[in-house]
Amino acid sequence: MSVIIPRQFPNTRLRRMRRDDFSRRLMREHTLTPADLIWPVFILEGENQREKVPSMPGVERMSLDVLVEEAREAHELGIPAIALFPVVNNDRKSELAEEAYNASGLVQRAVRALKSAVPELGIITDVALDPYTSHGQDGILDDTGYVANDRTVETLIKQALSHAEAGADVVAPSDMMDGRIEAIRQVLEQEGLHNTRIMAYSAKYASRYYGPFRDAVGSAGNLGKADKSTYQMDPANGDEALQEVAMDIAEGADMVMIKPGMPYLDVVHRVKSELQVPTFAYQVSGEYAMHMAAFDNGWLDADSTILESLMCFKRAGADGVLTYFAKRAARLLTQ
């Protein structure tokens, strides 16, 4: 329990230390650097392709050749890792998401290309089935339309293994199936992939902030009016997040993810302070889109607001942030 020392005015004037830049810097409790940022990117088939995402101004889907050049720049800016999210053609989608573990699939080829071109850059892959399913859910459906947990985990194991074998540094299960971390860890160990890290999306909420992301990867149309409340967390729950994180760490996760970000900073803080594990947060597509709308309308100053929003994550306890602002923020931080 911390002790608060009683202070009295005027002997204590807290504004004294705010008077000048040097003293503000000396007492600053948290810092933000490019090393705190992970850049999420959308990849698609083809060559020399860039497609704008209408609901995410400034964000593009990129073909692999374009991605490699962008990744080089991200590395030069000091960003330690990027996270890959595929845009899968409809003819590759199916009820059972077989394309997810295709050794020659889009993500697997992207990993190999990036590790060859920029070997020092960390590559994180999304382990989830929604880009690959014809129904847009993150798993395999049973006869009633319910996402079958254990059947889904069987496919997630294959997907994670295919990513690791391609050279992914980190596999990131974002599906929220029970038991998938332990199952993936066991297979990675069996295959000698001892150093493949697992970033578990341990507290991923059934949020309305994901809409632009689903547009970007092309799963919104497949999902339709359905939702993911039977496996993603209820936004009303905080204690449950601690339980999810503790289970994933016990099952072999190396780090955990809270998603969305700013609306759930209380969860980030609790996870970091109570469980003291490597904790990351995702400034998701809806958060990005809201910021961009305010910037485009002149309602907020872009550069200072971006950095303030990211500092909030650090203050809450996050070790790093997945953000679409990563490159822009890194440039600002290195000016």
Short mmCIF file of N, CA and C in Angstrom, two decimals, residues 243-320:
data_model
loop_
_atom_site.label_atom_id
_atom_site.label_comp_id
_atom_site.label_asym_id
_atom_site.label_seq_id
_atom_site.Cartn_x
_atom_site.Cartn_y
_atom_site.Cartn_z
N GLN A 243 -9.25 -13.43 -15.32
CA GLN A 243 -9.32 -14.89 -15.38
C GLN A 243 -8.81 -15.41 -16.73
N GLU A 244 -9.23 -14.75 -17.81
CA GLU A 244 -8.79 -15.15 -19.15
C GLU A 244 -7.28 -15.02 -19.30
N VAL A 245 -6.74 -13.90 -18.84
CA VAL A 245 -5.30 -13.67 -18.95
C VAL A 245 -4.52 -14.70 -18.14
N ALA A 246 -4.95 -14.94 -16.91
CA ALA A 246 -4.25 -15.90 -16.06
C ALA A 246 -4.24 -17.29 -16.69
N MET A 247 -5.35 -17.67 -17.29
CA MET A 247 -5.42 -18.99 -17.94
C MET A 247 -4.48 -19.07 -19.13
N ASP A 248 -4.45 -18.02 -19.94
CA ASP A 248 -3.59 -18.04 -21.13
C ASP A 248 -2.11 -18.08 -20.75
N ILE A 249 -1.72 -17.34 -19.73
CA ILE A 249 -0.34 -17.39 -19.27
C ILE A 249 0.01 -18.79 -18.76
N ALA A 250 -0.90 -19.38 -18.00
CA ALA A 250 -0.67 -20.74 -17.49
C ALA A 250 -0.55 -21.75 -18.62
N GLU A 251 -1.25 -21.49 -19.74
CA GLU A 251 -1.23 -22.42 -20.87
C GLU A 251 -0.01 -22.23 -21.77
N GLY A 252 0.78 -21.16 -21.54
CA GLY A 252 1.99 -21.01 -22.33
C GLY A 252 2.11 -19.75 -23.15
N ALA A 253 1.22 -18.78 -22.95
CA ALA A 253 1.35 -17.50 -23.66
C ALA A 253 2.55 -16.74 -23.11
N ASP A 254 3.26 -16.05 -24.00
CA ASP A 254 4.40 -15.24 -23.59
C ASP A 254 4.00 -13.81 -23.29
N MET A 255 2.91 -13.36 -23.90
CA MET A 255 2.42 -12.01 -23.71
C MET A 255 0.93 -12.01 -24.02
N VAL A 256 0.23 -10.99 -23.53
CA VAL A 256 -1.22 -10.96 -23.68
C VAL A 256 -1.65 -9.64 -24.30
N MET A 257 -2.82 -9.69 -24.91
CA MET A 257 -3.37 -8.54 -25.62
C MET A 257 -4.75 -8.19 -25.06
N ILE A 258 -4.97 -6.89 -24.89
CA ILE A 258 -6.29 -6.37 -24.53
C ILE A 258 -6.82 -5.64 -25.77
N LYS A 259 -8.06 -5.92 -26.14
CA LYS A 259 -8.63 -5.33 -27.36
C LYS A 259 -10.13 -5.14 -27.16
N PRO A 260 -10.65 -3.91 -27.47
CA PRO A 260 -10.03 -2.68 -27.93
C PRO A 260 -9.11 -2.05 -26.88
N GLY A 261 -8.63 -0.82 -27.23
CA GLY A 261 -7.63 -0.18 -26.40
C GLY A 261 -8.16 0.88 -25.47
N MET A 262 -8.29 2.12 -25.94
CA MET A 262 -8.61 3.23 -25.04
C MET A 262 -9.89 3.04 -24.24
N PRO A 263 -10.98 2.46 -24.81
CA PRO A 263 -12.16 2.27 -23.97
C PRO A 263 -11.97 1.22 -22.88
N TYR A 264 -10.84 0.49 -22.92
CA TYR A 264 -10.60 -0.60 -21.97
C TYR A 264 -9.28 -0.42 -21.23
N LEU A 265 -8.86 0.82 -21.04
CA LEU A 265 -7.60 1.08 -20.33
C LEU A 265 -7.66 0.61 -18.89
N ASP A 266 -8.85 0.56 -18.30
CA ASP A 266 -8.95 0.03 -16.94
C ASP A 266 -8.55 -1.44 -16.90
N VAL A 267 -8.89 -2.18 -17.96
CA VAL A 267 -8.52 -3.59 -18.03
C VAL A 267 -7.02 -3.73 -18.23
N VAL A 268 -6.45 -2.89 -19.09
CA VAL A 268 -4.99 -2.89 -19.28
C VAL A 268 -4.29 -2.67 -17.95
N HIS A 269 -4.74 -1.69 -17.21
CA HIS A 269 -4.11 -1.36 -15.92
C HIS A 269 -4.23 -2.51 -14.94
N ARG A 270 -5.39 -3.11 -14.87
CA ARG A 270 -5.57 -4.20 -13.91
C ARG A 270 -4.71 -5.41 -14.27
N VAL A 271 -4.67 -5.74 -15.55
CA VAL A 271 -3.86 -6.88 -15.97
C VAL A 271 -2.39 -6.65 -15.64
N LYS A 272 -1.88 -5.46 -15.96
CA LYS A 272 -0.46 -5.20 -15.73
C LYS A 272 -0.15 -5.12 -14.25
N SER A 273 -0.98 -4.46 -13.47
CA SER A 273 -0.68 -4.26 -12.06
C SER A 273 -0.95 -5.51 -11.22
N GLU A 274 -1.97 -6.27 -11.57
CA GLU A 274 -2.32 -7.43 -10.75
C GLU A 274 -1.61 -8.71 -11.17
N LEU A 275 -1.35 -8.86 -12.47
CA LEU A 275 -0.73 -10.10 -12.94
C LEU A 275 0.72 -9.91 -13.37
N GLN A 276 1.11 -8.67 -13.66
CA GLN A 276 2.51 -8.33 -13.95
C GLN A 276 3.11 -9.21 -15.04
N VAL A 277 2.40 -9.29 -16.16
CA VAL A 277 2.87 -10.04 -17.32
C VAL A 277 3.04 -9.08 -18.49
N PRO A 278 3.81 -9.45 -19.52
CA PRO A 278 3.91 -8.57 -20.69
C PRO A 278 2.53 -8.31 -21.29
N THR A 279 2.13 -7.05 -21.31
CA THR A 279 0.76 -6.66 -21.62
C THR A 279 0.74 -5.67 -22.78
N PHE A 280 -0.07 -5.99 -23.78
CA PHE A 280 -0.18 -5.15 -24.97
C PHE A 280 -1.64 -4.77 -25.17
N ALA A 281 -1.84 -3.70 -25.92
CA ALA A 281 -3.20 -3.24 -26.21
C ALA A 281 -3.28 -2.87 -27.68
N TYR A 282 -4.49 -2.95 -28.22
CA TYR A 282 -4.72 -2.69 -29.64
C TYR A 282 -5.59 -1.45 -29.77
N GLN A 283 -5.01 -0.40 -30.33
CA GLN A 283 -5.80 0.80 -30.67
C GLN A 283 -6.51 0.47 -31.98
N VAL A 284 -7.74 0.00 -31.86
CA VAL A 284 -8.40 -0.69 -32.97
C VAL A 284 -8.91 0.27 -34.04
N SER A 285 -9.44 -0.34 -35.10
CA SER A 285 -9.85 0.41 -36.29
C SER A 285 -10.88 1.49 -35.99
N GLY A 286 -11.82 1.20 -35.10
CA GLY A 286 -12.83 2.21 -34.77
C GLY A 286 -12.24 3.40 -34.05
N GLU A 287 -11.26 3.15 -33.18
CA GLU A 287 -10.56 4.24 -32.51
C GLU A 287 -9.80 5.09 -33.53
N TYR A 288 -9.12 4.42 -34.44
CA TYR A 288 -8.37 5.11 -35.50
C TYR A 288 -9.32 5.95 -36.35
N ALA A 289 -10.44 5.36 -36.76
CA ALA A 289 -11.38 6.07 -37.63
C ALA A 289 -11.97 7.30 -36.95
N MET A 290 -12.27 7.19 -35.66
CA MET A 290 -12.80 8.35 -34.94
C MET A 290 -11.77 9.47 -34.87
N HIS A 291 -10.53 9.11 -34.57
CA HIS A 291 -9.48 10.12 -34.54
C HIS A 291 -9.35 10.81 -35.91
N MET A 292 -9.31 9.99 -36.96
CA MET A 292 -9.12 10.56 -38.30
C MET A 292 -10.28 11.47 -38.69
N ALA A 293 -11.49 11.11 -38.30
CA ALA A 293 -12.65 11.97 -38.60
C ALA A 293 -12.49 13.33 -37.92
N ALA A 294 -12.03 13.30 -36.67
CA ALA A 294 -11.82 14.55 -35.94
C ALA A 294 -10.69 15.37 -36.55
N PHE A 295 -9.63 14.69 -36.98
CA PHE A 295 -8.51 15.41 -37.62
C PHE A 295 -8.97 16.05 -38.93
N ASP A 296 -9.67 15.26 -39.74
CA ASP A 296 -10.08 15.74 -41.06
C ASP A 296 -11.04 16.91 -40.98
N ASN A 297 -11.78 16.98 -39.87
CA ASN A 297 -12.72 18.08 -39.70
C ASN A 297 -12.11 19.26 -38.95
N GLY A 298 -10.85 19.15 -38.59
CA GLY A 298 -10.21 20.23 -37.87
C GLY A 298 -10.62 20.35 -36.42
N TRP A 299 -11.22 19.31 -35.87
CA TRP A 299 -11.69 19.35 -34.48
C TRP A 299 -10.58 19.05 -33.47
N LEU A 300 -9.57 18.32 -33.89
CA LEU A 300 -8.44 17.99 -33.03
C LEU A 300 -7.15 18.18 -33.82
N ASP A 301 -6.09 18.57 -33.13
CA ASP A 301 -4.77 18.64 -33.76
C ASP A 301 -4.22 17.22 -33.88
N ALA A 302 -3.85 16.82 -35.09
CA ALA A 302 -3.53 15.43 -35.34
C ALA A 302 -2.29 14.95 -34.60
N ASP A 303 -1.16 15.59 -34.83
CA ASP A 303 0.10 15.06 -34.32
C ASP A 303 0.13 14.95 -32.79
N SER A 304 -0.27 16.03 -32.12
CA SER A 304 -0.23 16.02 -30.66
C SER A 304 -1.24 15.05 -30.08
N THR A 305 -2.40 14.90 -30.73
CA THR A 305 -3.43 14.00 -30.23
C THR A 305 -3.01 12.55 -30.40
N ILE A 306 -2.37 12.23 -31.53
CA ILE A 306 -1.88 10.86 -31.74
C ILE A 306 -0.92 10.47 -30.63
N LEU A 307 0.04 11.33 -30.33
CA LEU A 307 1.03 11.00 -29.30
C LEU A 307 0.39 10.94 -27.92
N GLU A 308 -0.56 11.83 -27.65
CA GLU A 308 -1.25 11.79 -26.35
C GLU A 308 -2.03 10.48 -26.20
N SER A 309 -2.72 10.09 -27.27
CA SER A 309 -3.52 8.86 -27.19
C SER A 309 -2.64 7.64 -26.92
N LEU A 310 -1.45 7.61 -27.52
CA LEU A 310 -0.56 6.48 -27.31
C LEU A 310 0.08 6.52 -25.93
N MET A 311 0.37 7.72 -25.43
CA MET A 311 0.91 7.83 -24.09
C MET A 311 -0.07 7.31 -23.05
N CYS A 312 -1.37 7.45 -23.32
CA CYS A 312 -2.38 6.94 -22.39
C CYS A 312 -2.21 5.44 -22.15
N PHE A 313 -1.85 4.71 -23.21
CA PHE A 313 -1.64 3.28 -23.07
C PHE A 313 -0.45 2.99 -22.16
N LYS A 314 0.62 3.75 -22.33
CA LYS A 314 1.80 3.55 -21.50
C LYS A 314 1.50 3.86 -20.04
N ARG A 315 0.75 4.94 -19.80
CA ARG A 315 0.40 5.30 -18.43
C ARG A 315 -0.45 4.23 -17.78
N ALA A 316 -1.31 3.60 -18.56
CA ALA A 316 -2.17 2.54 -18.02
C ALA A 316 -1.39 1.27 -17.71
N GLY A 317 -0.20 1.13 -18.31
CA GLY A 317 0.62 -0.04 -18.01
C GLY A 317 0.98 -0.89 -19.20
N ALA A 318 0.53 -0.52 -20.40
CA ALA A 318 0.82 -1.34 -21.58
C ALA A 318 2.31 -1.30 -21.89
N ASP A 319 2.86 -2.45 -22.23
CA ASP A 319 4.26 -2.52 -22.67
C ASP A 319 4.40 -2.10 -24.12
N GLY A 320 3.34 -2.21 -24.89
CA GLY A 320 3.37 -1.80 -26.29
C GLY A 320 1.96 -1.68 -26.82
#
